[in-house]
PDB file of C-alpha atoms and ligand atoms in Angstrom:
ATOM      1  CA  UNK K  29     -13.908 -10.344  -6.661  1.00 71.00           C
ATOM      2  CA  UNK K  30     -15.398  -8.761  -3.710  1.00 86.00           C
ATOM      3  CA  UNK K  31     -18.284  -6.714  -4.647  1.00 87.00           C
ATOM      4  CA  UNK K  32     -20.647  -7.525  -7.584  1.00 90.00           C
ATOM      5  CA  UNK K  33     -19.101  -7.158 -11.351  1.00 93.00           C
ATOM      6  CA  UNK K  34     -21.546  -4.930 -11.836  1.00 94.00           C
ATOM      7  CA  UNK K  35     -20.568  -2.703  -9.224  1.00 94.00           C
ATOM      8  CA  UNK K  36     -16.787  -2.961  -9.469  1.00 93.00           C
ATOM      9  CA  UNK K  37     -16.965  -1.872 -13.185  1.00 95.00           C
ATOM     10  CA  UNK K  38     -18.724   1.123 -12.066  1.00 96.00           C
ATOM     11  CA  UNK K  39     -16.563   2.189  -9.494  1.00 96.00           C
ATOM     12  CA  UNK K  40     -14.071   2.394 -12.410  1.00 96.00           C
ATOM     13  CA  UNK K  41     -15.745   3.807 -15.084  1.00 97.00           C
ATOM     14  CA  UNK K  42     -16.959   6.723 -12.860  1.00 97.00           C
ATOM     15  CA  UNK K  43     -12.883   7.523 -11.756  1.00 98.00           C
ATOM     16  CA  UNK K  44     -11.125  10.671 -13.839  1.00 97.00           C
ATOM     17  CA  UNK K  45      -8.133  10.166 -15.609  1.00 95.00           C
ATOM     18  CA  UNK K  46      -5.495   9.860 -12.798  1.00 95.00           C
ATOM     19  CA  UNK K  47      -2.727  11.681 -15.201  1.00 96.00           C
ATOM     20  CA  UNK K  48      -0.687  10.552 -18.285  1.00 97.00           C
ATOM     21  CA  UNK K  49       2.532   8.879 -15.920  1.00 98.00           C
ATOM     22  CA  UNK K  50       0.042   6.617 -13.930  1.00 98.00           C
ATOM     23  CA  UNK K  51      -2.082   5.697 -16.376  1.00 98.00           C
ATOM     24  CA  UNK K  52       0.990   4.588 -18.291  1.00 98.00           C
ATOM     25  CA  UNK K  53       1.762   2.862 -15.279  1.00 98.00           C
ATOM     26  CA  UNK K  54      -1.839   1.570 -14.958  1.00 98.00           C
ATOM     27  CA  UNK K  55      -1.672  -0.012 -18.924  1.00 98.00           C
ATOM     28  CA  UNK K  56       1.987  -1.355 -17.775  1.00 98.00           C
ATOM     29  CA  UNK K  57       0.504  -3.418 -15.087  1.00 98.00           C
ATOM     30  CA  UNK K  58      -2.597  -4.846 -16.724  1.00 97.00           C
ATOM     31  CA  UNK K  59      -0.662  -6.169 -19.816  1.00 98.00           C
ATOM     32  CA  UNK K  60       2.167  -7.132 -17.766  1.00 98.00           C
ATOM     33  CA  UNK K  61       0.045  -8.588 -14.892  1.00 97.00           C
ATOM     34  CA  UNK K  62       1.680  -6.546 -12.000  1.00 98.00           C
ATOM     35  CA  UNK K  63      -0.870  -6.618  -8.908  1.00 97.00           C
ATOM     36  CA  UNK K  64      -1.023  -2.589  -8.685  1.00 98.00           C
ATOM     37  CA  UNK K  65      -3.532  -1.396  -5.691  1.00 98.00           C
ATOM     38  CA  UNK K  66      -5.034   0.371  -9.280  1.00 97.00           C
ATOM     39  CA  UNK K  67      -6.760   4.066  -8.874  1.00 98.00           C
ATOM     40  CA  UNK K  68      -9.970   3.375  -6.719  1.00 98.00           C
ATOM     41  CA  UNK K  69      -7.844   2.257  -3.957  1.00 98.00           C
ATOM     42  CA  UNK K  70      -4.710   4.719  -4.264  1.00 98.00           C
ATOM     43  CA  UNK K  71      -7.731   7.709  -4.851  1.00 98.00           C
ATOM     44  CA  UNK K  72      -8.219   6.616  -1.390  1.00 98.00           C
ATOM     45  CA  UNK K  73      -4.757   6.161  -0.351  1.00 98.00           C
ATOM     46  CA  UNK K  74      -4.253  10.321  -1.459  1.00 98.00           C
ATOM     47  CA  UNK K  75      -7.423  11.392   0.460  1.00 98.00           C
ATOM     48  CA  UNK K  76      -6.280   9.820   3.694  1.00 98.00           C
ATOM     49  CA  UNK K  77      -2.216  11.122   3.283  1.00 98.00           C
ATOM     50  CA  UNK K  78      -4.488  14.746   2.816  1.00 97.00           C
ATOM     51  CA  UNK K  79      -6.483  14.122   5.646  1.00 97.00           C
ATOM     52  CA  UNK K  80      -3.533  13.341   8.028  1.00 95.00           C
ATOM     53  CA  UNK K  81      -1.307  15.847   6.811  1.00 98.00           C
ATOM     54  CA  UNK K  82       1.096  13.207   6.027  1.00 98.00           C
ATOM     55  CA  UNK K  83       4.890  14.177   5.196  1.00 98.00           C
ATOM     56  CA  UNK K  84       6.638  10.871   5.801  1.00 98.00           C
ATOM     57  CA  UNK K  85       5.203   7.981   4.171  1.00 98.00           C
ATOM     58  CA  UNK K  86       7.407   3.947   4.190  1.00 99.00           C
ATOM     59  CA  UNK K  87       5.921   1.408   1.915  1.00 99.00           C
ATOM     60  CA  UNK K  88       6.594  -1.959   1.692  1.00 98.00           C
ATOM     61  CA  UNK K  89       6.128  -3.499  -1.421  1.00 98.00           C
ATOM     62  CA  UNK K  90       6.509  -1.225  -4.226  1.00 98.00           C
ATOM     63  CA  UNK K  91       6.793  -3.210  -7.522  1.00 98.00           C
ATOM     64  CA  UNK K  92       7.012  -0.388 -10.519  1.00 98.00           C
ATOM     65  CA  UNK K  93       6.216   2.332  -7.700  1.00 98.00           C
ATOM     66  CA  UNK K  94       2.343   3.142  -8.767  1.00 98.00           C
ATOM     67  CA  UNK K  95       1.428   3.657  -5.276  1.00 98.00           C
ATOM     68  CA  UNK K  96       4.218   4.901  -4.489  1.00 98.00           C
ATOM     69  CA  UNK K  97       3.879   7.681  -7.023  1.00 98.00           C
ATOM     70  CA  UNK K  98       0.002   8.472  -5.276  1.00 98.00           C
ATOM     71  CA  UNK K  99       1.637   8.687  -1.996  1.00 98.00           C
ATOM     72  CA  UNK K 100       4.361  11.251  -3.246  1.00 98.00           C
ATOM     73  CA  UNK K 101       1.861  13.101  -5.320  1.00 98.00           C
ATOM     74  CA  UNK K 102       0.135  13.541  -2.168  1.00 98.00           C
ATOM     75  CA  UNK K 103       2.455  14.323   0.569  1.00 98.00           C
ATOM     76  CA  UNK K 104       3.551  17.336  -1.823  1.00 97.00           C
ATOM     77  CA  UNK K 105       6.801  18.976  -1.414  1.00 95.00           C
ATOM     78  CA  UNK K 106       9.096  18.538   1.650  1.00 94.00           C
ATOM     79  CA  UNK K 107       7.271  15.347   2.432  1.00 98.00           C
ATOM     80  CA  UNK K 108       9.240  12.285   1.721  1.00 98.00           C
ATOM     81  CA  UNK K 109       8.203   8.668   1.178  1.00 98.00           C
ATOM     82  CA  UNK K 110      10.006   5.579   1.102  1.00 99.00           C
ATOM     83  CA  UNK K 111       9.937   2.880  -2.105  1.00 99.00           C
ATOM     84  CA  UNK K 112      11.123  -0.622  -1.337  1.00 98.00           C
ATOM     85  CA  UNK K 113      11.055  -3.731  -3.120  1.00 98.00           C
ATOM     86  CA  UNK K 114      13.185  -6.831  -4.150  1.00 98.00           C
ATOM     87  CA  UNK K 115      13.461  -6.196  -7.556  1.00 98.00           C
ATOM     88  CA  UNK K 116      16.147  -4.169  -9.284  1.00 98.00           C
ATOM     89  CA  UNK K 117      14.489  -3.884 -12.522  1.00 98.00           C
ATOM     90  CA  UNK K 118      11.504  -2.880 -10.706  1.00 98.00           C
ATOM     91  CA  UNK K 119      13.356  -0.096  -8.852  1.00 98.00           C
ATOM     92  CA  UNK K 120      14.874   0.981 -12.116  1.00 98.00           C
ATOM     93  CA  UNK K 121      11.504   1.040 -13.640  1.00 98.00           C
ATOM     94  CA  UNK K 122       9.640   2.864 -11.253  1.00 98.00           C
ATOM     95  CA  UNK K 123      13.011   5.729 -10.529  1.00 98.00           C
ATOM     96  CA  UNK K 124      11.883   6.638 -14.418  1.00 98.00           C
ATOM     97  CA  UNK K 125       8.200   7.256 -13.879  1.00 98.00           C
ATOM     98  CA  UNK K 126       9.066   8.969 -10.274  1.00 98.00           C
ATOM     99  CA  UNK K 127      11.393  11.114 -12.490  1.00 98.00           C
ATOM    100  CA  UNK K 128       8.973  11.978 -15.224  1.00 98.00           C
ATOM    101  CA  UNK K 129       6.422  12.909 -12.627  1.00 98.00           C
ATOM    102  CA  UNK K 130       8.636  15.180 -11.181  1.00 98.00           C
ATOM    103  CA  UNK K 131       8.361  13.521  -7.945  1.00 98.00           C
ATOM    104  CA  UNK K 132      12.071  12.550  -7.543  1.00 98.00           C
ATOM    105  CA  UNK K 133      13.217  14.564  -4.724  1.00 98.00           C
ATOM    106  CA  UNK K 134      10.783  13.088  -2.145  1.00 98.00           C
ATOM    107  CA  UNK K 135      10.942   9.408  -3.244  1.00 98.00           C
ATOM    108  CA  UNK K 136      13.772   7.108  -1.661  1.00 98.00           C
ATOM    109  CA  UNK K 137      14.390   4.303  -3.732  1.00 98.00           C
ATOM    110  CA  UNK K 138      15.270   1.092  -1.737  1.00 98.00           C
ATOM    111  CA  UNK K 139      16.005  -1.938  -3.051  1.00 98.00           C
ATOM    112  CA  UNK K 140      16.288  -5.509  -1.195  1.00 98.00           C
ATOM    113  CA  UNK K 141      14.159  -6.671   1.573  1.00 98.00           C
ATOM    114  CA  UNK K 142      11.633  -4.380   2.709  1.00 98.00           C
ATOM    115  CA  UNK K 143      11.351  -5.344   6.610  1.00 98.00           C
ATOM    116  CA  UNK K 144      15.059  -5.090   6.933  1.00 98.00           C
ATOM    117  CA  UNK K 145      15.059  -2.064   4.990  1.00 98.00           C
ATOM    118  CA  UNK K 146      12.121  -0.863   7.243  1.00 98.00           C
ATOM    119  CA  UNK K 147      14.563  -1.816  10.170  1.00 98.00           C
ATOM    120  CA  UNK K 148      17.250  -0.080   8.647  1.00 98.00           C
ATOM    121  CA  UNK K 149      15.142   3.275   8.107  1.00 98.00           C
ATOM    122  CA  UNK K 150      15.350   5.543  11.299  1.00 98.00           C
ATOM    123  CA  UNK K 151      12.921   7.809  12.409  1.00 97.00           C
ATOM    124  CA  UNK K 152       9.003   8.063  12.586  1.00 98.00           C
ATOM    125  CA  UNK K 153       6.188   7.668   9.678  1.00 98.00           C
ATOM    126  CA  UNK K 154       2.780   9.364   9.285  1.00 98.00           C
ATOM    127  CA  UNK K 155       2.220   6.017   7.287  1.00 98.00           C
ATOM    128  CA  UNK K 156       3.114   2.656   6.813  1.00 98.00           C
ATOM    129  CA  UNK K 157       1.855   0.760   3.604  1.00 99.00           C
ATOM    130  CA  UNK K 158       2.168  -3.092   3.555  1.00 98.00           C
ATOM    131  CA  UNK K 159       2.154  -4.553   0.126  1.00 98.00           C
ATOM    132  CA  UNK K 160       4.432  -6.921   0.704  1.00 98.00           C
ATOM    133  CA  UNK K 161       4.222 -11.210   1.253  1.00 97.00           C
ATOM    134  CA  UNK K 162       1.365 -12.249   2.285  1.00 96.00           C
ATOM    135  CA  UNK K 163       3.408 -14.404   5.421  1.00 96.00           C
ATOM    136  CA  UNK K 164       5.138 -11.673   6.420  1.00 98.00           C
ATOM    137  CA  UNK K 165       2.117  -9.183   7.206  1.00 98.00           C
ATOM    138  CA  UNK K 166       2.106 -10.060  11.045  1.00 98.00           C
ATOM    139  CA  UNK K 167       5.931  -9.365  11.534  1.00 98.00           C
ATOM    140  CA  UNK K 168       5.463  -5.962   9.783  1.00 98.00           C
ATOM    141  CA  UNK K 169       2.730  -5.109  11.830  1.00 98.00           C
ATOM    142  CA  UNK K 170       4.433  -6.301  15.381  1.00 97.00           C
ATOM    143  CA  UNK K 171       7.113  -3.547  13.689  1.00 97.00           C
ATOM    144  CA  UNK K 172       5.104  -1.242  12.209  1.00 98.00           C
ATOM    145  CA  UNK K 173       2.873   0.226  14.927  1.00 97.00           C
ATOM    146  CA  UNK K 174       5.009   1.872  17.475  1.00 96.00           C
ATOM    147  CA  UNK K 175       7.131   3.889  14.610  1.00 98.00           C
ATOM    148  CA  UNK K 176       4.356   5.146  13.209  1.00 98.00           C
ATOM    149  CA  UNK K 177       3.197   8.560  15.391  1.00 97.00           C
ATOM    150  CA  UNK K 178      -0.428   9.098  17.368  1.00 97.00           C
ATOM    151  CA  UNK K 179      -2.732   9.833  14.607  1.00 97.00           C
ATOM    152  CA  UNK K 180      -0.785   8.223  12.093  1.00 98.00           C
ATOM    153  CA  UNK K 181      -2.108   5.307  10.076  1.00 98.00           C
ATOM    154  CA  UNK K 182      -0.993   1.798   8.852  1.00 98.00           C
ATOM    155  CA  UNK K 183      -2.580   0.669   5.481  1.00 98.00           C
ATOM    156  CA  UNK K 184      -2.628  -2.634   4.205  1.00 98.00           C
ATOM    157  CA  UNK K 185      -3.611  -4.074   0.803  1.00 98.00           C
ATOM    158  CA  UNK K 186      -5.328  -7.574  -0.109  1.00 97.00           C
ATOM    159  CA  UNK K 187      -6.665  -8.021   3.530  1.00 97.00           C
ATOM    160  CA  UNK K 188      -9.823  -9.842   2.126  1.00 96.00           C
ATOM    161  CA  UNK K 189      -7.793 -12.026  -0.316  1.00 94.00           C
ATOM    162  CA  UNK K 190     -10.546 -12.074  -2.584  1.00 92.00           C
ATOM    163  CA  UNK K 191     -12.963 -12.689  -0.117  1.00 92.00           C
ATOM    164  CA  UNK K 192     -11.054 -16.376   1.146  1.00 92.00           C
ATOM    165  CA  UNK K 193     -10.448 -14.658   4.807  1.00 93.00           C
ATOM    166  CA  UNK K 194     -13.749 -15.845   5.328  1.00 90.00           C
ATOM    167  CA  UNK K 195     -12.890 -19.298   4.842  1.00 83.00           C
ATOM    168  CA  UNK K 196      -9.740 -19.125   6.687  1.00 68.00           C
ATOM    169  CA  UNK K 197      -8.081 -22.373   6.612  1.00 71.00           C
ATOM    170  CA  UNK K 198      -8.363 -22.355   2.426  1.00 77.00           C
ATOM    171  CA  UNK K 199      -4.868 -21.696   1.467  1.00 89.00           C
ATOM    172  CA  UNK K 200      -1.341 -20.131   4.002  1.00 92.00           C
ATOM    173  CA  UNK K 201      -2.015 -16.698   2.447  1.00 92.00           C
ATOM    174  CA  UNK K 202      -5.708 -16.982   3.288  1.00 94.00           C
ATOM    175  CA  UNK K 203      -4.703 -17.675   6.773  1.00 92.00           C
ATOM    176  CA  UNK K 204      -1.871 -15.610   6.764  1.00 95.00           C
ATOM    177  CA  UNK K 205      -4.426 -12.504   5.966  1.00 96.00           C
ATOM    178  CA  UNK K 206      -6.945 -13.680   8.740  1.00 95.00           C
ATOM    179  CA  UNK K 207      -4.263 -14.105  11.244  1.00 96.00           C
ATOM    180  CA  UNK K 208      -3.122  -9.923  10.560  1.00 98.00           C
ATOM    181  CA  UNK K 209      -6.233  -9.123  10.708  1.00 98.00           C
ATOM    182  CA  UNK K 210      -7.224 -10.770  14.126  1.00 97.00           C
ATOM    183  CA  UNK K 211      -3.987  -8.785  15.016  1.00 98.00           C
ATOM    184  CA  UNK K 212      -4.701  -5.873  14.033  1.00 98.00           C
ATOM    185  CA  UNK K 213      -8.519  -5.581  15.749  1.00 98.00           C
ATOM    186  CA  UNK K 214      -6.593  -7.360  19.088  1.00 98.00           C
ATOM    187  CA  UNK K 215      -4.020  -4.367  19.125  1.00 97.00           C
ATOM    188  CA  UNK K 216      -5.147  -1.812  21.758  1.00 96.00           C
ATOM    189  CA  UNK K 217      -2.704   0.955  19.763  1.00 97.00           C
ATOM    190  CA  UNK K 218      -4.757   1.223  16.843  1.00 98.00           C
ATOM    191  CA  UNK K 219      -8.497   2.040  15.657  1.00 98.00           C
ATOM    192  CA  UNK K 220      -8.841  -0.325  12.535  1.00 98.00           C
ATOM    193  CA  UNK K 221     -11.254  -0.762   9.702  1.00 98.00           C
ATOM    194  CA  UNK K 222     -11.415  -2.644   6.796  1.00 98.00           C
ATOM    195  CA  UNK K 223     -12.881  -1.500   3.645  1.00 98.00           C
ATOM    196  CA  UNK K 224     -14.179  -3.853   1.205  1.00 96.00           C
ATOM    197  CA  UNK K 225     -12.967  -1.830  -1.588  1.00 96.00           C
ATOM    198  CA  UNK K 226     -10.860  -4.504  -4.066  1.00 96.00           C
ATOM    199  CA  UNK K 227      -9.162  -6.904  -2.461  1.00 96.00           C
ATOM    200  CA  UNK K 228      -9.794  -5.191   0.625  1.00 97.00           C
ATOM    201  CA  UNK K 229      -8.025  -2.241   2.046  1.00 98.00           C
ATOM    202  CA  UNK K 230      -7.450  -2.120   5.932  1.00 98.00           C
ATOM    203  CA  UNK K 231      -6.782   1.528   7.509  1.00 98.00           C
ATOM    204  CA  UNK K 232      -6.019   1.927  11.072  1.00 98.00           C
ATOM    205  CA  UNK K 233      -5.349   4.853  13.229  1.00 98.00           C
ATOM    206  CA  UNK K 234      -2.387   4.789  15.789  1.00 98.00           C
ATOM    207  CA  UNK K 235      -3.956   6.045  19.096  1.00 94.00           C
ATOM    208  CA  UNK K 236      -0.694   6.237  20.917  1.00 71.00           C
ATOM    209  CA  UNK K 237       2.987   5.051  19.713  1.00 52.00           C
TER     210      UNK K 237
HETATM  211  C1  SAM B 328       1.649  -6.293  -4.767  1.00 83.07           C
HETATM  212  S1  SAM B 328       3.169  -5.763  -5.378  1.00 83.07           S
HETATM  213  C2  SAM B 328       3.271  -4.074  -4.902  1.00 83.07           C
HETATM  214  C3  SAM B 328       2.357  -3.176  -5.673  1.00 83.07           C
HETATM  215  C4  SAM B 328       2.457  -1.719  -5.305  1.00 83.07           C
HETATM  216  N1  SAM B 328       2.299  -1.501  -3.880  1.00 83.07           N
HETATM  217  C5  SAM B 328       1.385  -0.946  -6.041  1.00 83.07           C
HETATM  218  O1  SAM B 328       0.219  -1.068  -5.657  1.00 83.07           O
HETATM  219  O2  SAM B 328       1.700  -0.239  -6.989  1.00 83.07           O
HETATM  220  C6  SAM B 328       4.290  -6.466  -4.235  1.00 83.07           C
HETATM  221  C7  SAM B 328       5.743  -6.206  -4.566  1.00 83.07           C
HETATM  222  O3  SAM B 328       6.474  -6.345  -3.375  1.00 83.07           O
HETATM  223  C8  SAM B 328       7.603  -7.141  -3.599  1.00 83.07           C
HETATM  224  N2  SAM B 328       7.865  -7.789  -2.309  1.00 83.07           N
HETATM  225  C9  SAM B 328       7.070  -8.662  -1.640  1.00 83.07           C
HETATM  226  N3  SAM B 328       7.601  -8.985  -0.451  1.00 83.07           N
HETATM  227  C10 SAM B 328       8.755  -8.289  -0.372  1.00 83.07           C
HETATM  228  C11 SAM B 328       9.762  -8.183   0.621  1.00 83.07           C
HETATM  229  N4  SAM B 328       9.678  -8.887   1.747  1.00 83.07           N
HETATM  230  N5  SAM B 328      10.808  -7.366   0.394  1.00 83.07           N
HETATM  231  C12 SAM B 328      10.896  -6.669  -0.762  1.00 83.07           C
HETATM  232  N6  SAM B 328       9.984  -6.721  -1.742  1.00 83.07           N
HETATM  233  C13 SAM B 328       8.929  -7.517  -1.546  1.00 83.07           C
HETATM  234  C14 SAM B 328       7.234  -8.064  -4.727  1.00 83.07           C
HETATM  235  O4  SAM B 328       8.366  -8.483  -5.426  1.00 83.07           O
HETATM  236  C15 SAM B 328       6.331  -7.169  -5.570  1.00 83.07           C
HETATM  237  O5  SAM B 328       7.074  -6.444  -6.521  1.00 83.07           O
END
């Protein structure tokens, strides 16, 4: 925990509904104990696809496809995003709740390993979401940056690992985090910040591709 119990229960309790398919998703998770970004971070997630107009969103890391359902909820119709993850069932899963959203058309549902699959993926993103192993943050950044266009951003969950980054050499994903995010403020390309929202959400703007 980040920010004060206290504090983090409020900044749930004050959150509307976020719709009968996610919150299904959302009760899924908790008694299943899939790490979901949860609706505080993806209500951010949807305000900055709306700010940057984005149409073409690839995530890495998708599990049962809760943020992926925020991201195609908000780059409306005609946009497109990308789901990957390792997991069969969990691509299974998540095609049913993309399907009773009635978000099917713009989600493409790719399963096996998501920086190949990223590799594999032509063209250029308004966004790029990493979810994915904690080890392999770095790589998908060195990857991620110059596909994504000038004013596009790259997102990245649990960048203040529960608040271990400041104790850096605690455990590899610890370090792991700290070393992406020394990247990611050393890249000239991008405009990062980190919010301490959860486990810590970074957002950073590309500047030039
Ligand atoms: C934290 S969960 C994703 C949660 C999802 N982004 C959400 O908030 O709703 C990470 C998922 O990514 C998968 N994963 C991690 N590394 C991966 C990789 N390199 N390739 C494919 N899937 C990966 C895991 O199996 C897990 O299902």
């Amino acid at each position: 925990m980040i920010t004060d119990q206290d504090v983090e229960n409020y900044l749930y309790a004050i959150l509307p509904p976020s719709g009968p398919v996610l919150e299904e998703m959302e009760r899924q998770a908790a008694a299943r104990k899939i790490p979901i970004v949860g609706p505080a971070v993806a209500r951010v997630f949807r305000l900055l696809a709306e700010l940057c107009g984005a149409k073409r969103v690839f995530e890495l890391g998708s599990a049962i496809g809760y943020s992926t359902l925020w991201w195609a909820q908000a780059v409306g119709a005609g946009g497109e995003v990308f789901y990957t993850d390792s997991s069969a069932d969990n691509a299974r899963e998540a095609a049913g709740y993309f399907r009773r959203a009635g978000v099917e058309a713009r989600v493409r549902i790719l399963q096996g390993e998501a920086l190949a699959l990223f590799d594999a993926t032509p063209g250029e993103f308004d966004i790029v979401f990493l979810d994915l192993n904690k080890d392999q943050y770095a790589a998908a950044l060195r990857r991620a940056v110059g596909r994504i266009r000038p004013g596009g951003l790259l997102v990245a969950d649990n960048v203040l690992w529960r608040g271990l980054v400041a104790h850096p050499a605690e455990t590899p994903e610890t370090a792991a985090m700290a070393e992406f995010n020394r990247l990611l403020y050393a890249d000239k390309r991008l405009e990062p910040v980190i919010l301490p929202l959860r486990d810590g959400v970074a957002v950073a703007r590309v500047t030039r591709a």
